[in-house]
Tab-separated table of C-alpha atoms in Angstrom:
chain	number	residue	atom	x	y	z
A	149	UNK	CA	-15.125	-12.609	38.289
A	150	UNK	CA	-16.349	-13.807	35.442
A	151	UNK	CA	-16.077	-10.498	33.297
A	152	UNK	CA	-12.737	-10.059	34.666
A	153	UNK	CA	-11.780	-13.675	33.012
A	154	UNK	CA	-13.014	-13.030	29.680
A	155	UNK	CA	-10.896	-9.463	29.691
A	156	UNK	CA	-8.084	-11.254	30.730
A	157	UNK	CA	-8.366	-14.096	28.048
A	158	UNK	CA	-9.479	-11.359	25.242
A	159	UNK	CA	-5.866	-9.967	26.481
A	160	UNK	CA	-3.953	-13.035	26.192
A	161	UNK	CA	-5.333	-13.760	22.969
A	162	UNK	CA	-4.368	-10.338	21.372
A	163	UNK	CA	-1.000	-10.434	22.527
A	164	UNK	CA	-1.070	-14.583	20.804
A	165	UNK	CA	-1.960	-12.686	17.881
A	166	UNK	CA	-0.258	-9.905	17.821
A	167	UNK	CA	3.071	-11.997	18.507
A	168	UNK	CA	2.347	-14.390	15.530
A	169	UNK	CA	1.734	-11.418	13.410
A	170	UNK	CA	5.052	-10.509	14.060
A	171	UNK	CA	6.984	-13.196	14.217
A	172	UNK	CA	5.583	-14.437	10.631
A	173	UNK	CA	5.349	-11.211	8.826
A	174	UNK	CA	7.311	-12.157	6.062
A	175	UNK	CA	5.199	-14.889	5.126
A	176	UNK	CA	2.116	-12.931	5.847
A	177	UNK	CA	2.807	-9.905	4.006
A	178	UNK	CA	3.362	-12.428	1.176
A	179	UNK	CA	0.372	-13.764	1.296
A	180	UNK	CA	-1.638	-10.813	1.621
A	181	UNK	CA	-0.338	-9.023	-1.475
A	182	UNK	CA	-0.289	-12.661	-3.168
A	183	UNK	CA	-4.448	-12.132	-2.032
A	184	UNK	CA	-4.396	-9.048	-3.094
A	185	UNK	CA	-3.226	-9.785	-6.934
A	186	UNK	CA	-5.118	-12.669	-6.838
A	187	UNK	CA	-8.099	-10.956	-5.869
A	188	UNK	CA	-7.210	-7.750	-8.557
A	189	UNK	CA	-7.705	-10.780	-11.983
A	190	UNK	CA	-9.869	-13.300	-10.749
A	191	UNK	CA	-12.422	-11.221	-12.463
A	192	UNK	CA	-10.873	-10.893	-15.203
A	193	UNK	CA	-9.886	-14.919	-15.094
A	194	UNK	CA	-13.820	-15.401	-14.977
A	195	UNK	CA	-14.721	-13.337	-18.087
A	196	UNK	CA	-12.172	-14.717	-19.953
A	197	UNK	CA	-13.287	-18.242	-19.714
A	198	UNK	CA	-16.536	-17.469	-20.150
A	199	UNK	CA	-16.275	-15.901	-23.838
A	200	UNK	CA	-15.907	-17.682	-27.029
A	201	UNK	CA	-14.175	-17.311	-30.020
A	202	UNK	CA	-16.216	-18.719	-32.550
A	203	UNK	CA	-16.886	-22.445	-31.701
A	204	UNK	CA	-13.827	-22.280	-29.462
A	205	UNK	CA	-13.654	-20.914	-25.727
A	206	UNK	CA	-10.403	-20.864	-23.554
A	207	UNK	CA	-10.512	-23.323	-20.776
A	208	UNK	CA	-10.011	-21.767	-17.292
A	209	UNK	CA	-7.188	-23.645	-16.575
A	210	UNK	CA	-5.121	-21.630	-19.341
A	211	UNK	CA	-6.746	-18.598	-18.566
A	212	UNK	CA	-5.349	-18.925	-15.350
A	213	UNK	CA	-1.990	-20.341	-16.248
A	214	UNK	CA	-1.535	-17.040	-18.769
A	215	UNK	CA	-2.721	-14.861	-15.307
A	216	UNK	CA	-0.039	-16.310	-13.525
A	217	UNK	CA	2.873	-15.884	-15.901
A	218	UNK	CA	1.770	-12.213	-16.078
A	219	UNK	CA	1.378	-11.589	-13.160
A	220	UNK	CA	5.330	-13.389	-12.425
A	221	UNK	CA	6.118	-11.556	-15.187
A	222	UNK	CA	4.599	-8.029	-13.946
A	223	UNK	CA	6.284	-8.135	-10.962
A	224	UNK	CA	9.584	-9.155	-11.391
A	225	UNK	CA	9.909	-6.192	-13.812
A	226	UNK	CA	8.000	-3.729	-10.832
A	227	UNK	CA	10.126	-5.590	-9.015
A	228	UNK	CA	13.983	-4.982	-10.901
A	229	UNK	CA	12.780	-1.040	-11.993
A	230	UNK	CA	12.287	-0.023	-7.738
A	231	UNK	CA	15.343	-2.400	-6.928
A	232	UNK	CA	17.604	-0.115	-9.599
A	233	UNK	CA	15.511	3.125	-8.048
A	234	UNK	CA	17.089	2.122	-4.636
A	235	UNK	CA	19.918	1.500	-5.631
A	236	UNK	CA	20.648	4.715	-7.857
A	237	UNK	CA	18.707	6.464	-4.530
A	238	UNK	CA	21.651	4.975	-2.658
A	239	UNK	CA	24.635	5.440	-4.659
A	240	UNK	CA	23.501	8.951	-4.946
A	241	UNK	CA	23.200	9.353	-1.150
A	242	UNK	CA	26.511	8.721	-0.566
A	243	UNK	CA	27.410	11.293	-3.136
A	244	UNK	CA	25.925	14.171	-1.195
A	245	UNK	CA	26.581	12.821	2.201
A	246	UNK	CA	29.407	15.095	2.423
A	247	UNK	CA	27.902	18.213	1.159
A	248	UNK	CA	24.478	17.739	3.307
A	249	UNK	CA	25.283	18.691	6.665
A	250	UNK	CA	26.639	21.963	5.628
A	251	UNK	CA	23.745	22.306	3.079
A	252	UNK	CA	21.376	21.991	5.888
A	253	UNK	CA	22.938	23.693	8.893
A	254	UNK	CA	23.107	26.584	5.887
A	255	UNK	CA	19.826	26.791	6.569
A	256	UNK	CA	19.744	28.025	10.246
A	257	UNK	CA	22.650	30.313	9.750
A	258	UNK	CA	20.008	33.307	10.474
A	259	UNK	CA	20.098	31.911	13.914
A	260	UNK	CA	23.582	32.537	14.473
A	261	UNK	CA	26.700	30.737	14.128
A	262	UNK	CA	26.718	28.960	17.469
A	263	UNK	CA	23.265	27.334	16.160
A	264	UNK	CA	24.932	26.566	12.296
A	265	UNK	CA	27.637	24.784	13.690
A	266	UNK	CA	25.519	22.521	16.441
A	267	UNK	CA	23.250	21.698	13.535
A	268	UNK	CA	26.385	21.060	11.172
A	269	UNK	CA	27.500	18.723	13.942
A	270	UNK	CA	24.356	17.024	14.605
A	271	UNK	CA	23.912	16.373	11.179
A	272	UNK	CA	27.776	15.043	10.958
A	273	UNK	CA	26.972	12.689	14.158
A	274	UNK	CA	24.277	10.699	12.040
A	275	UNK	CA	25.675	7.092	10.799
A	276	UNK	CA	24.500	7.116	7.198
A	277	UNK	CA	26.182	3.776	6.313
A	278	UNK	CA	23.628	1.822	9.134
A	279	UNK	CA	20.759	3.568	7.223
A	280	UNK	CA	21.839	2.710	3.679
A	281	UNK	CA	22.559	-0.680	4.830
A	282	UNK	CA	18.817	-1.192	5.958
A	283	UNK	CA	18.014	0.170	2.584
A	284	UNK	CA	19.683	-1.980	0.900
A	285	UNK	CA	19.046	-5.247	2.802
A	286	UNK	CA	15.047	-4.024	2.608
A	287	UNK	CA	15.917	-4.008	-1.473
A	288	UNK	CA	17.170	-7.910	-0.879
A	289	UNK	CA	13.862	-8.887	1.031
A	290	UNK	CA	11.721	-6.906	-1.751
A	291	UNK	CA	13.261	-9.769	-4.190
A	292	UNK	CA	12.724	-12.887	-1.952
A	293	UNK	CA	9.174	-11.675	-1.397
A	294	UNK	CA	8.431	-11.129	-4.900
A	295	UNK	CA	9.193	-14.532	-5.864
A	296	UNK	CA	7.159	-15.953	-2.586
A	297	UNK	CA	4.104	-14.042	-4.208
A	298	UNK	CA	4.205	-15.596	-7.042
A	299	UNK	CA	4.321	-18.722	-5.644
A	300	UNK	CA	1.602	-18.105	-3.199
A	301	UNK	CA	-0.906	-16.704	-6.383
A	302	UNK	CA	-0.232	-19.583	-8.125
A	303	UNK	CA	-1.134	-21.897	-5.520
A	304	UNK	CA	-4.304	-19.623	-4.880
A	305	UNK	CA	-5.040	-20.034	-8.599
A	306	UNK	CA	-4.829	-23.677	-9.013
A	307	UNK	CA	-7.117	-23.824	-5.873
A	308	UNK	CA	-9.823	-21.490	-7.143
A	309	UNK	CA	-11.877	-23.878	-9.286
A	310	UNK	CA	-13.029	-25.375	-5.390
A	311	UNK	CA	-13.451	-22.266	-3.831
A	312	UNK	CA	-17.219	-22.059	-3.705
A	313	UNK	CA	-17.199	-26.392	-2.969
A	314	UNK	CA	-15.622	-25.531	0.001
A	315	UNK	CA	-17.166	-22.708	1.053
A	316	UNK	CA	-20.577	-24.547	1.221
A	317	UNK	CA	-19.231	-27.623	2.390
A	318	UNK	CA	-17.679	-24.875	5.213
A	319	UNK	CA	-20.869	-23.309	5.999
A	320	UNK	CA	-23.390	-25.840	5.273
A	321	UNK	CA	-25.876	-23.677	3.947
A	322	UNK	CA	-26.496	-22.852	0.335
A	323	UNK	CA	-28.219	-19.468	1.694
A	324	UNK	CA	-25.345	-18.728	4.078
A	325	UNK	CA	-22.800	-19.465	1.702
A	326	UNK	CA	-23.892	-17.017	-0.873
A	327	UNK	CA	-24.134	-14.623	1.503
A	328	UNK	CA	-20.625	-15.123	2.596
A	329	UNK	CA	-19.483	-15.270	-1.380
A	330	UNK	CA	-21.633	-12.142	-1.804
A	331	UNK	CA	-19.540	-10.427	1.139
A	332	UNK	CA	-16.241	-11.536	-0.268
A	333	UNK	CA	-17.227	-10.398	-3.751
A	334	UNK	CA	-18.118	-6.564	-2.336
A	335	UNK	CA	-14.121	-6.425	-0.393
A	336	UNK	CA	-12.738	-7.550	-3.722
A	337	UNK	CA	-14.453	-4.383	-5.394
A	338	UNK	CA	-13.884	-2.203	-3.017
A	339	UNK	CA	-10.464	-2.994	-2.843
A	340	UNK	CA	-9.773	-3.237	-6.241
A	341	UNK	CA	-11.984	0.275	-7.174
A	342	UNK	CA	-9.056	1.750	-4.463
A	343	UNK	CA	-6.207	0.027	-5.878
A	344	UNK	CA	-6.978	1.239	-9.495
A	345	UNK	CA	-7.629	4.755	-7.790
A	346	UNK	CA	-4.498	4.553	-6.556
A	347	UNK	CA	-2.303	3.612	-9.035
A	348	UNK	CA	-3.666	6.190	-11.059
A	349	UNK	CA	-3.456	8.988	-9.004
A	350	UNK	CA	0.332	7.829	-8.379
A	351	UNK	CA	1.388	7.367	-11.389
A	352	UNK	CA	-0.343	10.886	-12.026
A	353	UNK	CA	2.039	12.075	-9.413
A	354	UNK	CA	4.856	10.582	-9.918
A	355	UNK	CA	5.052	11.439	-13.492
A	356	UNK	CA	4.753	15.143	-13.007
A	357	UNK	CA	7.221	15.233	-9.851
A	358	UNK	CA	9.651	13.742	-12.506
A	359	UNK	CA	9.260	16.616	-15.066
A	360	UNK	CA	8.876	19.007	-12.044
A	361	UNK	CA	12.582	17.316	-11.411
A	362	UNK	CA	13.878	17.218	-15.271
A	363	UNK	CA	12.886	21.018	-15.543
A	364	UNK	CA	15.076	22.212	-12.717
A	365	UNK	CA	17.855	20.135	-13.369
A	366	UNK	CA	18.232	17.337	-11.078
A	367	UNK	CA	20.263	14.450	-11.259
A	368	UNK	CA	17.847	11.784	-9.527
A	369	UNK	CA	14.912	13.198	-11.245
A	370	UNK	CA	13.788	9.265	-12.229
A	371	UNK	CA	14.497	7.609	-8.711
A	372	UNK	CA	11.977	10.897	-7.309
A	373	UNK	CA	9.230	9.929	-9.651
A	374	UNK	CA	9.562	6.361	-9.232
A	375	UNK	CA	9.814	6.323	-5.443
A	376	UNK	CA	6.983	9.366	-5.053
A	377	UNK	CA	4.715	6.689	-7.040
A	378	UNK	CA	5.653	3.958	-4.443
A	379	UNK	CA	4.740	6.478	-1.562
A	380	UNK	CA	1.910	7.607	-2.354
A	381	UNK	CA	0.510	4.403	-1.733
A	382	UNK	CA	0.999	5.322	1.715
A	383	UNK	CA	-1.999	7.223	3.420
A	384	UNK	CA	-1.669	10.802	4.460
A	385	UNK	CA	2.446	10.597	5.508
A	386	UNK	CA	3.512	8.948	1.824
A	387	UNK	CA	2.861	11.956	-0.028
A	388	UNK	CA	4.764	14.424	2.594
A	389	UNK	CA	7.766	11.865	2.204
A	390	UNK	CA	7.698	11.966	-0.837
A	391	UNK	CA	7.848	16.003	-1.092
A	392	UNK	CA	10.317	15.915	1.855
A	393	UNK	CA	12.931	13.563	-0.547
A	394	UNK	CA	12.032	16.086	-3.490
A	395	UNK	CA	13.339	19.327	-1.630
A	396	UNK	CA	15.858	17.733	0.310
A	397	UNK	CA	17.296	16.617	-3.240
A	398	UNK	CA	17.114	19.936	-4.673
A	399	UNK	CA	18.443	21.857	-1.694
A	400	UNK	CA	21.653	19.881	-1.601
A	401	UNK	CA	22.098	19.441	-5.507
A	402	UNK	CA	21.324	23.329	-6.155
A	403	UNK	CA	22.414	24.826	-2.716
A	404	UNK	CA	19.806	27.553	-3.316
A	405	UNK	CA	17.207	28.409	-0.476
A	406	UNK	CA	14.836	30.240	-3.253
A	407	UNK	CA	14.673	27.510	-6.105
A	408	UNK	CA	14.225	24.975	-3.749
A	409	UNK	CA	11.404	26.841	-2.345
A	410	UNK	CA	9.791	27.203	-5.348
A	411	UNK	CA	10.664	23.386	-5.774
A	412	UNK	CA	8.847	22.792	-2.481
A	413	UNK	CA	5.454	25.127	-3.847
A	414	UNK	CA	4.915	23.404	-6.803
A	415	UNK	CA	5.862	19.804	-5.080
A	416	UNK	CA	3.566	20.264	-2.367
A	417	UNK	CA	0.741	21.206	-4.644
A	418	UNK	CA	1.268	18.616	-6.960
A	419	UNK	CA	0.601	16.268	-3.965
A	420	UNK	CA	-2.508	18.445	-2.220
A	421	UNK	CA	-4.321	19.149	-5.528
A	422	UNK	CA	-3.831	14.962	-6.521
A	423	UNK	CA	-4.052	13.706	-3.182
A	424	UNK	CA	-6.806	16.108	-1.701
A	425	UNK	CA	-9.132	17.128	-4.571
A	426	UNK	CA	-9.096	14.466	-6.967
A	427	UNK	CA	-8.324	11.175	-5.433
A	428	UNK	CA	-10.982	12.075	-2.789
A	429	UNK	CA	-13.208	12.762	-6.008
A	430	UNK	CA	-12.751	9.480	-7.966
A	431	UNK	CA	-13.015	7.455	-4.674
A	432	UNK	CA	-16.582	8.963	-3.875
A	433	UNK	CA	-18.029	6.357	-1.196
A	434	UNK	CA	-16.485	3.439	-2.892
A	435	UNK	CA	-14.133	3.649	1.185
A	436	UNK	CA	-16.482	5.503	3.208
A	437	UNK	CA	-13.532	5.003	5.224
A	438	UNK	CA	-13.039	7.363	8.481
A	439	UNK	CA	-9.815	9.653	8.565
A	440	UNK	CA	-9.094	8.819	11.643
A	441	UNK	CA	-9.259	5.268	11.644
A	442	UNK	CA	-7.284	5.173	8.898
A	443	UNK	CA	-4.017	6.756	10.607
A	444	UNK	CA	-4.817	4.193	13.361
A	445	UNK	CA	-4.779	1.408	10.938
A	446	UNK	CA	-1.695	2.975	9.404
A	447	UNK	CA	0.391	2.999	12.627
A	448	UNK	CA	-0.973	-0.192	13.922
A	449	UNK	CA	0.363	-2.249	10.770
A	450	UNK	CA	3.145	0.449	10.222
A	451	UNK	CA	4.407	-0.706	13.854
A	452	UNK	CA	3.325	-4.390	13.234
A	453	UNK	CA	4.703	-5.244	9.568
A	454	UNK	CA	7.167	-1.419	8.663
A	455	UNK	CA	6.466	-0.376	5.567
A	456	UNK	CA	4.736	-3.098	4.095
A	457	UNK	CA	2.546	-2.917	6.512
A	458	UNK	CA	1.787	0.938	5.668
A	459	UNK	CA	0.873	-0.244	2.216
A	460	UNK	CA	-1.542	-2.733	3.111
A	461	UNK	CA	-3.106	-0.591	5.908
A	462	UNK	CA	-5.721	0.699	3.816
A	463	UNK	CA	-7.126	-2.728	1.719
A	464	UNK	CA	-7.044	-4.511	5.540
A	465	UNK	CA	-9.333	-1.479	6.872
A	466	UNK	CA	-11.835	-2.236	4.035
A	467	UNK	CA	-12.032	-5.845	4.768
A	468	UNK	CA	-12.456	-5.260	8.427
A	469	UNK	CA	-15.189	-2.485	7.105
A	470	UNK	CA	-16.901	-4.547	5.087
A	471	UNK	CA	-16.877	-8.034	7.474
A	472	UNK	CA	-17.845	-5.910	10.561
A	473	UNK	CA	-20.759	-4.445	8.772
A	474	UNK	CA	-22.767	-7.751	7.962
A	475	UNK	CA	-22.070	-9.380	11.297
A	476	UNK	CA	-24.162	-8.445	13.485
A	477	UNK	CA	-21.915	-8.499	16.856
A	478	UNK	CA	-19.416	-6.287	14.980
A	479	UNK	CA	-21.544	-3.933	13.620
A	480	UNK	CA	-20.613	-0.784	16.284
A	481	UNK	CA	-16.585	-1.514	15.150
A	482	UNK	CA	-18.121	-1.089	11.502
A	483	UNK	CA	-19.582	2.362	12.868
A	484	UNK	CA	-16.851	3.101	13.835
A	485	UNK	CA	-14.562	2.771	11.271
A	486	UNK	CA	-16.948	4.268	8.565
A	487	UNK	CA	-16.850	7.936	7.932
A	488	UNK	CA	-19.938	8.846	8.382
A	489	UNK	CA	-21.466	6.201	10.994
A	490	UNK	CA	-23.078	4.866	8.430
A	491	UNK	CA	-21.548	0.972	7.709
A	492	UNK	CA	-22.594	-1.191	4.269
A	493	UNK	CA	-25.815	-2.057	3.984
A	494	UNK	CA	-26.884	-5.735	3.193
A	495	UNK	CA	-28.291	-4.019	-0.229
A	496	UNK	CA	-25.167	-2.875	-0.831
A	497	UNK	CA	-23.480	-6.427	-1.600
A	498	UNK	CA	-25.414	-6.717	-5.277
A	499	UNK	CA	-24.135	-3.136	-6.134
A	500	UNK	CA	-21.363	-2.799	-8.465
């Protein structure tokens, strides 16, 4: 009876959780990339007010004040280049909404006709406008969520001088609270050793789809390498998006089955050789993350939060990784969500 009470609770408590999740993800999703960024120069923050220039030094409160107005300043700019990307994506769109179906039911005309023309008609049955509209109104919310994350980091600056105050006022215990500092210290690496991997390898990406684009002549070759950097921030499905926009683009600008196969070739290895040999390279066993539980994490926060969710699948999964492996109870999910079995050692916290 007693077992059967705790599963129930465990139950109720999940779907508590998994209903405020929901029900607050704007604010959440806010916070976590305002933790994110926060997390990504509070290093930098550190080292800054630590050096000297000559007799001088620069107090930490300026440091931080100049991280913040960066940071403000970083993203409203990220924020206004994807926002015109969308837009131009858009615009465009509707420009070739008339000349898609028939573009794309050309393709099954070696089936017959009877097949062309149910394809032709499926394709004309699709209401673009309710899809462009949820683009758009997404491009509204990316705004109003940039300007909550800045907010949010600079509250989580101006609190930062009494982080490790209340941390061992929290736990009580100067051991246990550098343990728990230590632990926090080793997901900010991790996390930021992946985001730098990242962005690298998308920009990477994204810069050579756009002169893959410029060479053969198409007209949204800046929105594709713009929005194939966004993607492929995505795990595993990002990158065949991002190819899928590519070709589609092609096919319906250039109408020709072999040049946008060729398109498609050098697209799609573009995306395996950066996304399968090298990032997997760089990122070593900084993850040690397993496949699998990563395209659980993916549709778990993909069906939680959309597609900000999909973004911060990956940097949740190494938290979870990295808190499951020092506490003892949660060590077998840690197991399990490591790639080879083999979760973070308590060694492993001092390692840089």
């Amino acid at each position: 009876m007693t077992r059967v009470q705790t599963a129930a609770l465990i139950i109720i408590a999940f779907a508590v959780v998994l209903f405020l999740l929901v029900q607050a993800r704007f604010i959440l999703i806010s916070l976590a990339t305002a933790i994110i960024l926060f997390s990504l120069t509070s290093d930098v923050i550190n080292f800054i007010a630590r050096s000297r220039i000559g007799p001088f030094h620069v107090p930490n409160w300026l440091a931080s004040v100049a991280a913040v107005v960066l940071i403000a300043t970083a993203l409203i700019t990220l924020t206004s280049i994807v926002v015109a990307q969308i837009n131009t994506v858009l615009v465009t769109t509707l420009a070739y909404a008339e000349r898609a179906p028939d573009a794309v039911a050309a393709l099954f005309a070696w089936a017959g006709e009877d097949v062309e023309s149910a394809v032709r008609n499926s394709m004309q049955s699709i209401e673009l406008s309710g899809y462009l509209r949820g683009a758009a109104g997404g491009a509204t919310s990316l705004t109003q969520a940039t300007v909550l994350v800045i907010l949010f980091v600079g509250f989580l600056f101006a609190e930062r001088v009494w982080f490790q105050t209340k941390l061992l006022n929290f736990t009580g215990d100067p051991a246990q609270a550098k343990r728990v500092g230590r632990i926090i210290a080793s997901i900010i690496r991790r996390v930021n050793y992946y985001l730098l991997v990242k962005t690298i390898i998308s920009l990477a990406t994204g810069a050579m789809t756009y002169a893959l684009a410029r060479a053969f002549g198409l007209e949204i070759a800046m929105p594709l390498g713009v929005v194939t950097f966004v993607l492929n921030f995505i795990p595993n499905i990002g990158s065949i998006i991002a190819t899928g926009l590519v070709v589609l683009a092609a096919y319906i600008q250039l109408g020709d089955p072999w040049m946008t196969s060729l398109i498609f070739v050098i697209a799609g290895t573009i995306q395996f050789v950066n996304g399968s040999i090298i990032d997997p390279m760089l990122m070593g066993r900084a993850l040690r993350l397993s496949s699998f539980g990563i395209l659980l994490s993916l549709a778990f926060w993909g069906a939680v939060w959309g597609i900000p969710g999909m973004f911060l699948s990956v940097p949740i999964m190494v938290m979870m990784l990295v808190v499951c492996s020092h506490v003892a109870a949660l060590r077998p999910f840690a197991i399990l969500l490591s790639r080879e079995g083999l979760p973070e050692e308590e060694a492993a916290l001092d390692q840089r």
